[in-house]
Coordinates of C-alpha atoms and ligand atoms in Angstrom, one line a residue:
M1 CA -1.6 -79.3 -7.0
R2 CA 1.3 -79.2 -4.5
Q3 CA 2.6 -76.2 -6.2
K4 CA -0.8 -74.5 -5.9
L5 CA -1.0 -75.3 -2.1
F6 CA 2.5 -73.9 -1.7
D7 CA 1.6 -70.7 -3.6
T8 CA -1.5 -70.3 -1.4
L9 CA 0.5 -70.8 1.8
L10 CA 3.1 -68.3 0.6
L11 CA 0.3 -65.8 -0.2
I12 CA -1.2 -66.2 3.2
A13 CA 2.2 -65.8 4.9
F14 CA 3.0 -62.8 2.8
S15 CA -0.4 -61.2 3.5
T16 CA 0.0 -61.8 7.2
V17 CA 3.3 -60.0 7.2
A18 CA 1.9 -57.2 5.0
V19 CA -1.1 -56.7 7.2
A20 CA 1.1 -56.7 10.3
A21 CA 3.4 -54.1 8.7
L22 CA 0.4 -52.0 7.8
A23 CA -1.0 -52.3 11.3
Q24 CA 2.3 -51.0 12.8
P25 CA 2.0 -47.4 13.9
P26 CA 4.6 -45.3 12.0
Q27 CA 7.9 -44.8 13.8
L28 CA 7.5 -41.2 15.0
I29 CA 10.4 -38.8 15.3
N30 CA 9.9 -36.5 18.2
G31 CA 6.2 -37.2 17.9
Y32 CA 6.1 -36.3 14.2
E33 CA 5.3 -38.8 11.5
P34 CA 8.3 -38.7 9.1
K35 CA 7.5 -37.7 5.5
W36 CA 9.6 -36.9 2.5
W37 CA 8.0 -33.5 2.2
K38 CA 8.8 -32.6 5.8
E39 CA 12.5 -33.3 5.0
A40 CA 12.5 -31.5 1.7
V41 CA 14.0 -28.1 0.7
V42 CA 11.8 -26.6 -1.9
Y43 CA 13.0 -24.2 -4.6
Q44 CA 10.4 -22.0 -6.4
I45 CA 10.9 -21.4 -10.1
Y46 CA 9.0 -18.6 -11.8
P47 CA 9.3 -20.0 -15.4
R48 CA 9.1 -16.7 -17.2
S49 CA 12.2 -15.4 -15.4
F50 CA 14.4 -18.4 -14.9
K51 CA 16.2 -19.2 -18.2
D52 CA 15.3 -18.5 -21.8
S53 CA 16.5 -21.2 -24.2
N54 CA 15.3 -19.8 -27.5
G55 CA 16.2 -16.1 -27.4
D56 CA 12.6 -14.8 -27.4
G57 CA 13.3 -13.1 -24.0
I58 CA 10.9 -15.3 -22.1
G59 CA 12.1 -18.0 -19.8
D60 CA 10.9 -21.5 -20.8
I61 CA 10.8 -25.2 -19.9
P62 CA 13.9 -26.3 -21.8
G63 CA 15.7 -23.4 -20.1
I64 CA 14.8 -24.9 -16.7
T65 CA 15.9 -28.4 -17.9
S66 CA 19.3 -26.9 -18.8
K67 CA 19.7 -25.7 -15.2
L68 CA 18.8 -28.9 -13.4
D69 CA 22.4 -29.7 -12.6
Y70 CA 22.7 -26.2 -11.0
L71 CA 19.7 -27.0 -8.8
Q72 CA 21.0 -30.5 -7.9
K73 CA 24.3 -29.0 -6.9
L74 CA 22.5 -26.4 -4.8
G75 CA 21.0 -29.4 -2.9
V76 CA 17.3 -28.6 -3.2
N77 CA 15.1 -31.7 -3.7
V78 CA 11.7 -30.3 -4.6
I79 CA 11.0 -27.8 -7.3
W80 CA 7.8 -25.8 -7.3
L81 CA 7.0 -24.5 -10.7
S82 CA 4.8 -21.4 -10.9
P83 CA 2.0 -21.9 -13.6
H84 CA 3.2 -23.4 -16.8
F85 CA -0.3 -23.8 -18.4
D86 CA -1.8 -22.2 -21.5
S87 CA -2.8 -18.6 -20.5
P88 CA -3.3 -15.2 -22.1
N89 CA -1.1 -13.9 -19.3
A90 CA -3.2 -11.2 -17.8
D91 CA -1.5 -12.2 -14.5
N92 CA 1.5 -14.1 -15.9
G93 CA -0.1 -17.5 -16.0
Y94 CA -2.2 -17.2 -12.9
D95 CA -5.1 -16.9 -15.4
I96 CA -5.4 -20.3 -17.0
R97 CA -7.1 -20.9 -20.3
D98 CA -6.4 -24.6 -20.6
Y99 CA -5.2 -26.7 -17.6
R100 CA -4.0 -29.6 -19.8
K101 CA -1.9 -27.6 -22.1
V102 CA 1.6 -26.0 -21.7
M103 CA 1.9 -22.3 -22.3
A104 CA 3.3 -22.0 -25.9
E105 CA 5.9 -19.5 -24.8
F106 CA 7.2 -22.0 -22.3
G107 CA 7.4 -25.0 -24.8
S108 CA 5.4 -28.1 -25.4
M109 CA 4.1 -31.0 -23.3
A110 CA 7.1 -33.0 -24.6
D111 CA 9.4 -30.4 -23.1
F112 CA 7.5 -30.7 -19.8
D113 CA 7.9 -34.5 -19.9
T114 CA 11.6 -34.1 -20.5
L115 CA 11.9 -31.7 -17.6
L116 CA 10.0 -34.1 -15.3
A117 CA 12.2 -37.0 -16.4
G118 CA 15.4 -34.9 -15.7
I119 CA 14.1 -34.0 -12.3
K120 CA 13.4 -37.6 -11.4
Q121 CA 16.7 -38.8 -12.8
R122 CA 18.3 -36.4 -10.3
H123 CA 16.2 -37.8 -7.4
M124 CA 14.3 -34.6 -7.1
R125 CA 10.5 -34.0 -7.3
L126 CA 8.3 -31.5 -9.0
I127 CA 5.2 -29.8 -7.6
I128 CA 3.1 -27.6 -9.8
D129 CA 0.8 -24.6 -9.2
L130 CA -2.9 -25.4 -8.8
V131 CA -4.8 -22.3 -9.6
V132 CA -8.4 -23.2 -9.2
N133 CA -10.0 -20.3 -7.3
H134 CA -10.4 -18.7 -10.8
T135 CA -9.6 -19.4 -14.4
S136 CA -8.9 -17.1 -17.3
D137 CA -12.0 -15.4 -18.9
E138 CA -10.7 -17.1 -22.1
H139 CA -11.1 -20.6 -20.6
Q140 CA -13.8 -22.5 -22.6
W141 CA -15.9 -22.9 -19.4
F142 CA -16.2 -19.1 -19.0
V143 CA -16.7 -18.5 -22.7
A144 CA -19.7 -20.9 -22.4
S145 CA -20.8 -19.5 -19.1
R146 CA -21.0 -15.9 -20.2
S147 CA -22.8 -16.8 -23.5
S148 CA -26.3 -17.2 -21.9
R149 CA -28.0 -17.5 -18.5
T150 CA -29.1 -21.0 -19.4
N151 CA -25.8 -22.4 -20.7
P152 CA -24.9 -25.6 -18.8
Y153 CA -21.6 -23.8 -17.8
R154 CA -23.4 -20.8 -16.4
D155 CA -23.1 -22.1 -12.8
F156 CA -19.3 -22.8 -13.2
Y157 CA -18.9 -19.2 -12.2
I158 CA -20.5 -16.7 -9.8
W159 CA -23.0 -14.5 -11.5
R160 CA -25.3 -12.1 -9.7
P161 CA -27.7 -9.4 -10.7
G162 CA -26.5 -5.8 -10.0
R163 CA -28.1 -3.3 -7.6
T164 CA -29.6 -0.1 -8.7
A165 CA -28.3 3.2 -7.3
P166 CA -30.9 5.9 -6.2
D167 CA -30.1 7.7 -9.5
G168 CA -31.0 4.6 -11.4
S169 CA -27.4 3.7 -12.4
K170 CA -26.2 0.1 -12.0
L171 CA -24.1 -1.0 -9.0
P172 CA -22.3 -4.2 -8.4
P173 CA -24.0 -6.8 -6.2
N174 CA -21.9 -5.9 -3.2
N175 CA -18.9 -3.8 -2.2
Y176 CA -16.2 -6.5 -2.5
P177 CA -12.9 -5.0 -3.7
S178 CA -10.6 -6.8 -6.0
Y179 CA -7.0 -7.5 -5.0
F180 CA -6.0 -5.7 -8.2
S181 CA -8.0 -2.5 -7.5
G182 CA -11.6 -1.6 -8.2
S183 CA -14.6 -3.7 -7.7
A184 CA -14.4 -7.5 -7.6
W185 CA -17.5 -7.6 -9.9
T186 CA -17.6 -6.9 -13.6
Y187 CA -20.8 -6.3 -15.5
D188 CA -21.4 -8.4 -18.6
A189 CA -23.9 -6.8 -20.9
K190 CA -24.6 -10.0 -22.8
T191 CA -26.6 -11.5 -19.9
D192 CA -27.1 -8.3 -17.9
E193 CA -25.4 -9.8 -14.8
Y194 CA -22.1 -9.3 -12.9
Y195 CA -19.5 -12.0 -12.4
L196 CA -17.1 -12.2 -9.4
H197 CA -13.4 -11.9 -9.8
Y198 CA -11.3 -11.5 -6.6
F199 CA -8.3 -10.8 -8.9
A200 CA -8.2 -9.3 -12.4
V201 CA -11.3 -8.7 -14.6
K202 CA -9.8 -11.5 -16.7
Q203 CA -9.8 -14.0 -13.7
P204 CA -13.4 -15.0 -13.0
D205 CA -13.9 -17.0 -9.8
L206 CA -15.0 -20.6 -10.2
N207 CA -18.2 -21.6 -8.3
W208 CA -17.0 -24.4 -6.0
A209 CA -20.5 -24.9 -4.8
N210 CA -21.2 -26.6 -8.1
P211 CA -20.2 -30.3 -7.8
K212 CA -19.4 -30.3 -11.5
V213 CA -16.7 -27.7 -10.9
R214 CA -15.1 -29.9 -8.2
E215 CA -15.2 -32.9 -10.5
E216 CA -13.4 -31.0 -13.2
V217 CA -10.8 -29.8 -10.8
F218 CA -10.2 -33.2 -9.4
S219 CA -9.9 -34.6 -12.9
L220 CA -7.2 -32.1 -13.9
M221 CA -5.3 -32.8 -10.7
R222 CA -5.3 -36.5 -11.6
F223 CA -4.1 -35.7 -15.1
W224 CA -0.9 -34.1 -13.7
L225 CA -0.4 -36.6 -10.8
D226 CA -0.7 -39.5 -13.2
K227 CA 2.0 -37.8 -15.3
G228 CA 4.3 -38.0 -12.3
V229 CA 4.2 -34.6 -10.5
S230 CA 4.5 -35.0 -6.7
G231 CA 1.8 -32.5 -5.6
F232 CA 0.6 -29.0 -5.7
R233 CA 1.1 -25.5 -4.4
M234 CA -2.5 -24.3 -4.2
D235 CA -3.1 -20.8 -5.2
V236 CA -5.3 -18.7 -2.7
I237 CA -7.0 -22.0 -1.7
P238 CA -8.9 -20.6 1.3
L239 CA -10.8 -18.4 -1.0
I240 CA -12.6 -21.1 -2.9
S241 CA -15.6 -21.2 -0.5
K242 CA -17.3 -17.9 -0.6
P243 CA -18.8 -16.1 2.5
A244 CA -22.3 -17.2 3.1
G245 CA -24.7 -14.9 1.3
M246 CA -21.8 -12.6 0.4
P247 CA -23.1 -9.5 2.2
D248 CA -21.3 -6.1 2.0
L249 CA -18.0 -6.0 3.9
T250 CA -18.1 -3.7 6.9
P251 CA -15.7 -0.7 7.1
E252 CA -13.6 -2.8 9.5
Q253 CA -13.6 -5.8 7.2
L254 CA -12.6 -3.6 4.3
K255 CA -9.3 -2.9 6.0
N256 CA -8.2 -6.5 5.4
P257 CA -10.8 -8.2 3.1
S258 CA -8.8 -11.5 2.9
N259 CA -9.8 -12.3 6.5
T260 CA -13.4 -12.3 5.4
F261 CA -12.9 -13.8 1.9
A262 CA -10.9 -16.8 3.3
N263 CA -12.1 -20.0 5.0
G264 CA -15.7 -19.9 3.9
P265 CA -18.3 -22.2 5.3
H266 CA -17.6 -25.1 2.8
L267 CA -13.8 -25.0 2.7
T268 CA -13.4 -28.1 4.9
E269 CA -15.9 -30.1 2.9
Y270 CA -14.2 -29.2 -0.4
L271 CA -10.7 -30.0 0.8
Q272 CA -11.7 -33.2 2.4
Q273 CA -13.5 -34.3 -0.8
M274 CA -10.4 -33.4 -2.8
N275 CA -8.2 -35.4 -0.4
R276 CA -10.5 -38.4 -0.4
E277 CA -11.0 -38.5 -4.2
V278 CA -7.6 -37.4 -5.4
L279 CA -4.7 -36.7 -3.0
S280 CA -5.0 -39.8 -0.8
H281 CA -4.4 -42.0 -3.8
Y282 CA -0.9 -40.6 -4.5
D283 CA 2.4 -40.1 -2.5
D284 CA 2.1 -36.3 -2.9
M285 CA 2.6 -33.1 -1.0
T286 CA 0.3 -30.1 -0.8
V287 CA 0.9 -26.6 0.3
G288 CA -1.9 -24.1 0.4
E289 CA -1.3 -20.4 -0.2
A290 CA -3.4 -19.5 2.9
I291 CA -4.1 -15.9 2.3
G292 CA -6.4 -14.5 5.1
T293 CA -5.6 -17.4 7.5
T294 CA -4.2 -16.8 10.9
V295 CA -1.6 -19.0 12.6
A296 CA -4.3 -20.1 15.0
Q297 CA -6.5 -21.3 12.1
T298 CA -3.7 -23.2 10.5
P299 CA -4.4 -26.6 12.2
S300 CA -7.9 -26.5 10.8
L301 CA -6.3 -26.9 7.4
V302 CA -3.2 -29.0 8.0
D303 CA -3.9 -31.3 11.0
D304 CA -3.2 -34.7 9.5
R305 CA -6.2 -36.3 11.2
R306 CA -8.4 -34.0 9.1
H307 CA -7.1 -35.2 5.7
E308 CA -7.0 -31.9 4.0
L309 CA -3.7 -30.2 3.2
N310 CA -0.1 -31.0 4.3
M311 CA 0.9 -27.5 5.0
I312 CA 0.1 -23.9 4.2
F313 CA 1.9 -20.6 3.7
N314 CA 1.0 -18.2 6.5
F315 CA 1.9 -14.6 5.6
D316 CA 2.5 -13.1 9.0
A317 CA 6.2 -13.1 8.7
V318 CA 6.7 -12.2 5.0
R319 CA 4.1 -9.4 5.3
I320 CA 5.3 -8.1 8.6
G321 CA 4.6 -4.4 9.0
R322 CA 2.5 -4.2 5.7
Q323 CA -0.8 -2.4 6.2
G324 CA -3.7 -4.8 5.6
G325 CA -1.2 -7.4 4.5
E326 CA -1.1 -5.9 1.0
G327 CA -0.1 -2.2 1.6
P328 CA 3.3 -0.5 2.0
R329 CA 5.6 -1.8 4.7
G330 CA 5.7 0.4 7.8
S331 CA 8.3 -0.2 10.5
W332 CA 8.7 -3.6 12.2
T333 CA 11.0 -4.9 14.8
L334 CA 13.0 -8.1 15.3
P335 CA 11.1 -9.0 18.5
E336 CA 7.8 -8.8 16.5
L337 CA 9.3 -11.2 13.9
K338 CA 10.5 -13.6 16.5
A339 CA 7.1 -13.5 18.2
I340 CA 5.6 -14.8 15.0
Y341 CA 7.9 -17.8 14.9
T342 CA 7.2 -18.5 18.5
A343 CA 3.4 -18.3 17.9
H344 CA 3.8 -20.8 15.1
A345 CA 5.7 -23.2 17.4
Q346 CA 3.0 -22.9 20.0
E347 CA -0.1 -23.1 17.7
L348 CA 1.1 -26.0 15.5
G349 CA 1.4 -29.4 17.2
K350 CA 2.8 -32.7 16.3
H351 CA -0.1 -33.5 13.9
D352 CA 0.5 -30.2 12.0
W353 CA 3.4 -29.2 9.7
D354 CA 4.7 -25.7 9.0
T355 CA 6.5 -23.9 6.1
V356 CA 9.2 -21.3 6.4
F357 CA 9.8 -18.7 3.7
L358 CA 10.3 -14.9 3.4
S359 CA 10.0 -14.4 -0.3
N360 CA 8.3 -15.6 -3.4
H361 CA 7.1 -14.2 -6.8
D362 CA 4.6 -11.9 -5.0
N363 CA 7.1 -10.2 -2.7
P364 CA 10.2 -8.1 -2.9
R365 CA 13.6 -9.6 -2.8
L366 CA 14.6 -11.4 0.4
V367 CA 17.8 -9.4 1.0
S368 CA 16.2 -6.0 0.1
A369 CA 13.1 -6.6 2.3
F370 CA 14.7 -8.2 5.4
G371 CA 18.4 -7.6 5.1
D372 CA 20.7 -4.8 4.0
D373 CA 21.3 -4.8 0.3
S374 CA 24.0 -2.1 0.4
A375 CA 27.4 -3.1 -1.1
A376 CA 28.9 -3.5 2.4
F377 CA 26.2 -5.9 3.8
R378 CA 24.4 -7.6 1.0
V379 CA 26.4 -10.7 1.2
P380 CA 26.4 -11.4 5.0
S381 CA 22.7 -10.3 5.4
A382 CA 21.6 -12.6 2.5
K383 CA 23.5 -15.4 4.1
L384 CA 22.0 -14.7 7.5
L385 CA 18.5 -14.8 6.0
E386 CA 19.2 -18.1 4.3
T387 CA 20.5 -19.4 7.6
M388 CA 17.3 -18.5 9.3
I389 CA 15.0 -20.0 6.7
L390 CA 17.0 -23.2 6.6
T391 CA 17.2 -23.7 10.4
L392 CA 13.7 -22.6 11.6
R393 CA 10.8 -25.0 12.0
G394 CA 9.0 -26.1 8.9
T395 CA 9.7 -27.1 5.3
P396 CA 11.8 -24.3 3.8
F397 CA 10.8 -22.6 0.5
L398 CA 13.6 -20.8 -1.3
Y399 CA 12.8 -18.4 -4.2
Q400 CA 14.9 -18.4 -7.3
G401 CA 17.8 -16.0 -7.1
D402 CA 17.7 -15.5 -3.4
E403 CA 20.5 -18.1 -3.2
L404 CA 22.6 -15.5 -5.0
G405 CA 21.4 -12.6 -2.8
M406 CA 19.6 -11.0 -5.8
T407 CA 18.2 -7.5 -4.9
N408 CA 15.3 -5.3 -5.7
Y409 CA 15.3 -3.6 -9.0
P410 CA 15.7 0.2 -9.3
F411 CA 12.2 1.0 -10.6
H412 CA 11.4 4.6 -11.5
Q413 CA 8.4 4.9 -13.7
L414 CA 5.3 3.0 -14.7
S415 CA 6.9 1.6 -17.9
D416 CA 9.5 -0.2 -15.8
Y417 CA 6.8 -2.5 -14.5
D418 CA 4.9 -5.4 -16.0
D419 CA 2.6 -6.4 -13.1
I420 CA -1.1 -5.9 -13.5
A421 CA -1.4 -5.1 -9.8
V422 CA 0.9 -2.1 -10.2
K423 CA -0.7 -0.9 -13.4
N424 CA -4.2 -1.1 -12.0
A425 CA -3.1 0.5 -8.7
Y426 CA -1.6 3.4 -10.7
Q427 CA -4.8 4.0 -12.6
A428 CA -6.9 3.8 -9.4
Q429 CA -4.6 6.0 -7.3
V430 CA -2.4 8.2 -9.4
A431 CA -4.4 8.7 -12.7
S432 CA -7.4 9.4 -10.6
G433 CA -5.5 12.2 -8.8
K434 CA -5.8 10.6 -5.3
V435 CA -2.1 9.9 -4.7
P436 CA 0.9 12.0 -6.1
A437 CA 3.0 9.9 -8.5
D438 CA 6.2 10.3 -6.5
V439 CA 4.5 9.0 -3.3
F440 CA 3.1 6.1 -5.2
F441 CA 6.4 5.1 -6.8
A442 CA 8.3 5.5 -3.6
A443 CA 6.0 3.0 -1.8
T444 CA 5.5 0.7 -4.8
S445 CA 9.1 0.2 -5.7
K446 CA 9.9 -1.4 -2.4
I447 CA 7.1 -3.9 -2.4
A448 CA 6.4 -4.5 -6.1
R449 CA 6.1 -8.1 -7.1
D450 CA 8.2 -7.4 -10.2
N451 CA 11.2 -7.1 -7.9
A452 CA 11.2 -10.8 -7.6
R453 CA 10.3 -11.4 -11.3
T454 CA 13.3 -9.7 -13.0
P455 CA 15.3 -12.4 -14.8
M456 CA 17.7 -14.8 -13.0
Q457 CA 21.3 -13.5 -13.2
W458 CA 23.3 -16.4 -14.6
D459 CA 26.5 -14.7 -15.7
A460 CA 28.2 -11.4 -16.4
G461 CA 27.3 -11.5 -20.1
P462 CA 24.5 -9.5 -21.9
E463 CA 21.1 -9.7 -20.1
G464 CA 22.8 -11.5 -17.3
G465 CA 23.0 -14.7 -19.4
F466 CA 19.2 -15.1 -19.0
T467 CA 18.5 -14.8 -22.8
S468 CA 20.5 -14.8 -26.0
G469 CA 18.0 -12.2 -27.3
T470 CA 18.1 -8.5 -26.6
H471 CA 14.6 -8.0 -25.2
P472 CA 14.0 -9.8 -21.9
W473 CA 10.3 -9.5 -21.1
L474 CA 11.3 -7.7 -17.9
A475 CA 14.6 -5.8 -17.6
V476 CA 17.5 -7.6 -16.0
N477 CA 18.8 -5.9 -12.8
P478 CA 21.8 -3.7 -13.8
N479 CA 23.9 -5.3 -11.0
S480 CA 24.0 -8.6 -13.0
K481 CA 27.6 -7.7 -14.2
S482 CA 28.9 -8.4 -10.7
L483 CA 26.0 -10.3 -9.1
N484 CA 25.5 -13.6 -10.9
A485 CA 25.6 -17.3 -10.5
A486 CA 28.8 -17.9 -12.5
A487 CA 30.7 -15.4 -10.3
E488 CA 29.3 -16.8 -7.1
A489 CA 30.0 -20.4 -8.1
A490 CA 33.7 -19.4 -8.4
D491 CA 33.8 -17.7 -5.1
P492 CA 33.9 -20.0 -2.0
D493 CA 32.6 -17.2 0.2
S494 CA 29.6 -16.3 -2.0
V495 CA 26.0 -16.5 -0.9
L496 CA 25.5 -19.4 -3.4
N497 CA 28.3 -21.5 -1.9
Y498 CA 27.2 -20.7 1.6
T499 CA 23.6 -21.7 0.8
R500 CA 24.9 -25.0 -0.7
R501 CA 26.7 -25.7 2.6
L502 CA 23.6 -24.8 4.6
I503 CA 21.4 -27.1 2.6
A504 CA 23.9 -29.9 2.9
L505 CA 24.0 -29.4 6.7
R506 CA 20.2 -29.5 6.9
A507 CA 20.0 -32.6 4.7
T508 CA 22.1 -34.5 7.3
T509 CA 20.6 -33.0 10.4
K510 CA 17.2 -34.3 11.5
A511 CA 17.2 -31.8 14.4
F512 CA 16.6 -29.0 11.9
V513 CA 13.6 -30.9 10.5
Y514 CA 11.9 -32.5 13.5
G515 CA 13.6 -30.8 16.4
D516 CA 11.8 -28.6 18.9
Y517 CA 12.3 -24.8 18.6
Q518 CA 13.1 -22.4 21.4
D519 CA 13.7 -18.7 21.1
L520 CA 16.4 -17.9 23.8
D521 CA 16.1 -14.2 23.8
P522 CA 12.7 -13.0 22.5
Q523 CA 13.2 -9.3 23.5
H524 CA 16.7 -8.7 22.2
P525 CA 16.3 -6.0 19.6
T526 CA 18.9 -7.2 17.1
V527 CA 19.9 -10.8 18.0
F528 CA 17.9 -13.8 17.1
A529 CA 19.2 -16.8 19.1
Y530 CA 17.4 -20.1 19.1
T531 CA 17.8 -23.8 19.6
R532 CA 16.6 -26.8 17.7
T533 CA 16.6 -29.9 19.8
L534 CA 15.9 -33.5 18.9
G535 CA 16.5 -35.8 21.8
P536 CA 20.1 -35.5 22.9
E537 CA 21.0 -33.5 19.8
Q538 CA 20.9 -29.8 20.0
Y539 CA 21.8 -27.0 17.7
L540 CA 22.2 -23.3 18.6
V541 CA 21.7 -20.6 16.0
V542 CA 22.8 -17.0 16.6
E543 CA 22.1 -14.2 14.2
N544 CA 23.0 -10.6 14.4
F545 CA 20.2 -8.7 12.6
S546 CA 22.1 -5.5 12.3
S547 CA 24.7 -3.6 10.3
K548 CA 26.8 -3.1 13.5
P549 CA 29.2 -5.4 15.2
L550 CA 28.1 -6.6 18.6
V551 CA 29.4 -8.4 21.7
Y552 CA 26.6 -10.7 22.7
T553 CA 26.3 -12.8 25.8
L554 CA 24.0 -15.8 25.7
P555 CA 21.3 -15.7 28.4
N556 CA 21.2 -18.1 31.4
N557 CA 25.0 -18.8 31.3
R558 CA 24.5 -20.8 28.2
K559 CA 27.6 -21.6 26.3
A560 CA 28.0 -21.9 22.5
A561 CA 29.8 -25.2 22.0
Q562 CA 31.2 -26.3 18.7
Q563 CA 30.8 -23.9 15.7
V564 CA 29.7 -25.8 12.6
L565 CA 28.8 -23.0 10.2
D566 CA 29.5 -19.3 10.1
D567 CA 28.5 -16.8 7.3
Y568 CA 31.9 -15.0 7.9
P569 CA 35.1 -16.7 7.0
G570 CA 37.8 -16.8 9.8
P571 CA 38.5 -18.6 13.0
A572 CA 35.7 -20.1 14.9
E573 CA 34.7 -18.8 18.4
G574 CA 33.4 -21.8 20.5
N575 CA 33.0 -23.0 24.0
T576 CA 32.0 -19.5 25.2
S577 CA 29.1 -17.5 26.4
T578 CA 30.3 -14.3 24.9
L579 CA 30.2 -14.0 21.2
H580 CA 31.9 -11.3 19.1
L581 CA 29.5 -10.9 16.2
Q582 CA 30.2 -9.1 13.0
P583 CA 27.4 -7.1 11.2
W584 CA 24.8 -9.7 10.0
E585 CA 26.8 -12.6 11.3
A586 CA 25.0 -15.9 11.5
R587 CA 26.5 -18.9 13.3
I588 CA 25.4 -22.4 13.9
Y589 CA 26.7 -24.4 16.9
K590 CA 26.4 -28.0 17.8
Q591 CA 25.8 -28.1 21.5
Ligands
NOJ601 C1 -1.6 -15.6 -5.7 C2 -0.5 -15.7 -6.6 O1 0.7 -16.0 -5.9 C3 -0.4 -14.4 -7.4 O2 0.8 -14.3 -8.1 C4 -1.6 -14.3 -8.2 O3 -1.6 -13.0 -8.8 C5 -2.9 -14.4 -7.4 N1 -2.8 -15.5 -6.5 C6 -4.0 -14.7 -8.3 O4 -3.9 -16.0 -8.9

């Protein structure tokens, strides 16, 4: 009896403390609620290209597991795995046939579990790709959906009758273009209707207006969260709610269809339901691939009072200068890039959170796109870009191989490419006679997604140490003999070792996470100079975005104080306003 009374009192006392603790507002840092994912450095793995363990030429999950020590040493603490699910690979796994099965080429579910355990053992986390705007046409839902107009799965996808041209021929329901060339509609003779696919013909779009689709998606999300993954990168998530009525795009809208496709009328409703029913029950992170979303629209997806996503990828920086966001890159200037980061800092408040990245599996190599990948400047410019990504506002996302300064591939002909986007574009533009082949390849080679997808260069051996076989699925860059992880690990001044130092600095410096950002010299054509300030603590970052040396005087009599990191070896230059910068030199000062 006494014991029972004692237990009850203890329970009351404990509950009171617990309730009091719950009622405490979180301790803010510079107005931001601290979160593990705000402090994370994320590393993206494209499994097909990371490490092959069985000699079939295709990267796999045991291969990734074998490189976890490498990643731990690099210092990243979240891994984002591009799709690892069962797929016929029309778009390298972004066309999913079974969301609960591992792609056979990548291994088994047991291999996945071993990978996840290895990640956790090293105090890292894993996020996976959630690709639910569309499935594969080989997914059982679509197989059922296309079988008859009355099948219970018919409404899992978006079917419409066609239109009839004046000459009596069939036309798609509207003029939506696909991201992978041609119409976004494909006619299916079996039921005499068209289905919508924003991407490849083999990637039919799911119908999110159907509550059963949402339930299925939420269920598969729980499946992976219950396994222990820590969240999702959400593929083209603003596209899941389709424009009301789906009228034809106007000629103006056709210049950048994403802006119309994205952020449809029910997006908020779908994301809030997802958050309520799934995400809020886990300690997870979410990052939406926010194609077609402006920086001003970002809070409408990530403001933490809305309970939708934690952060998004905005493409203004990574696609700078590219026509319509998807086309070839024209010229761009450093002040334009700086203005993008300033806009982010102005538009995103203390309830929002940002990401910072300049590469991924859909973009050319970081150093080739934004630096100078010539022999003379590849190393310093790759280091400068890593400096920028790891010191700007937002959770940084690094793409595999950029920590080595891997470069674009010397593509020449169609057979050098694997990507469906390039193959379809070739058919639509060159085979049709609209664009000369040399013009097409000159533009494509610089922006092709396959630049980022060539295998990781692990060592100077055959096939860059990626595979023990002789036929990697995509050719290894010929520069792997000299540019590889083993050589860089042995060189204290390599991009790899510099990136390790940078990540270590960021890990111990909250100013780079929660600090305010100020661009000190927005109009300077080649210098990016900014501060990150957290209370009394301030860091100054100065980057020379050019292949020429430069004497640079900080504006407003500001002095650079104590140098803490430099991408060039040699004596530090501190306590001065005038900096003697080498080509692509990047310095970090503690003020
Ligand atoms: C965006 C992904 O990043 C890209 O690789 C893919 O092709 C499309 N979404 C379609 O899933």
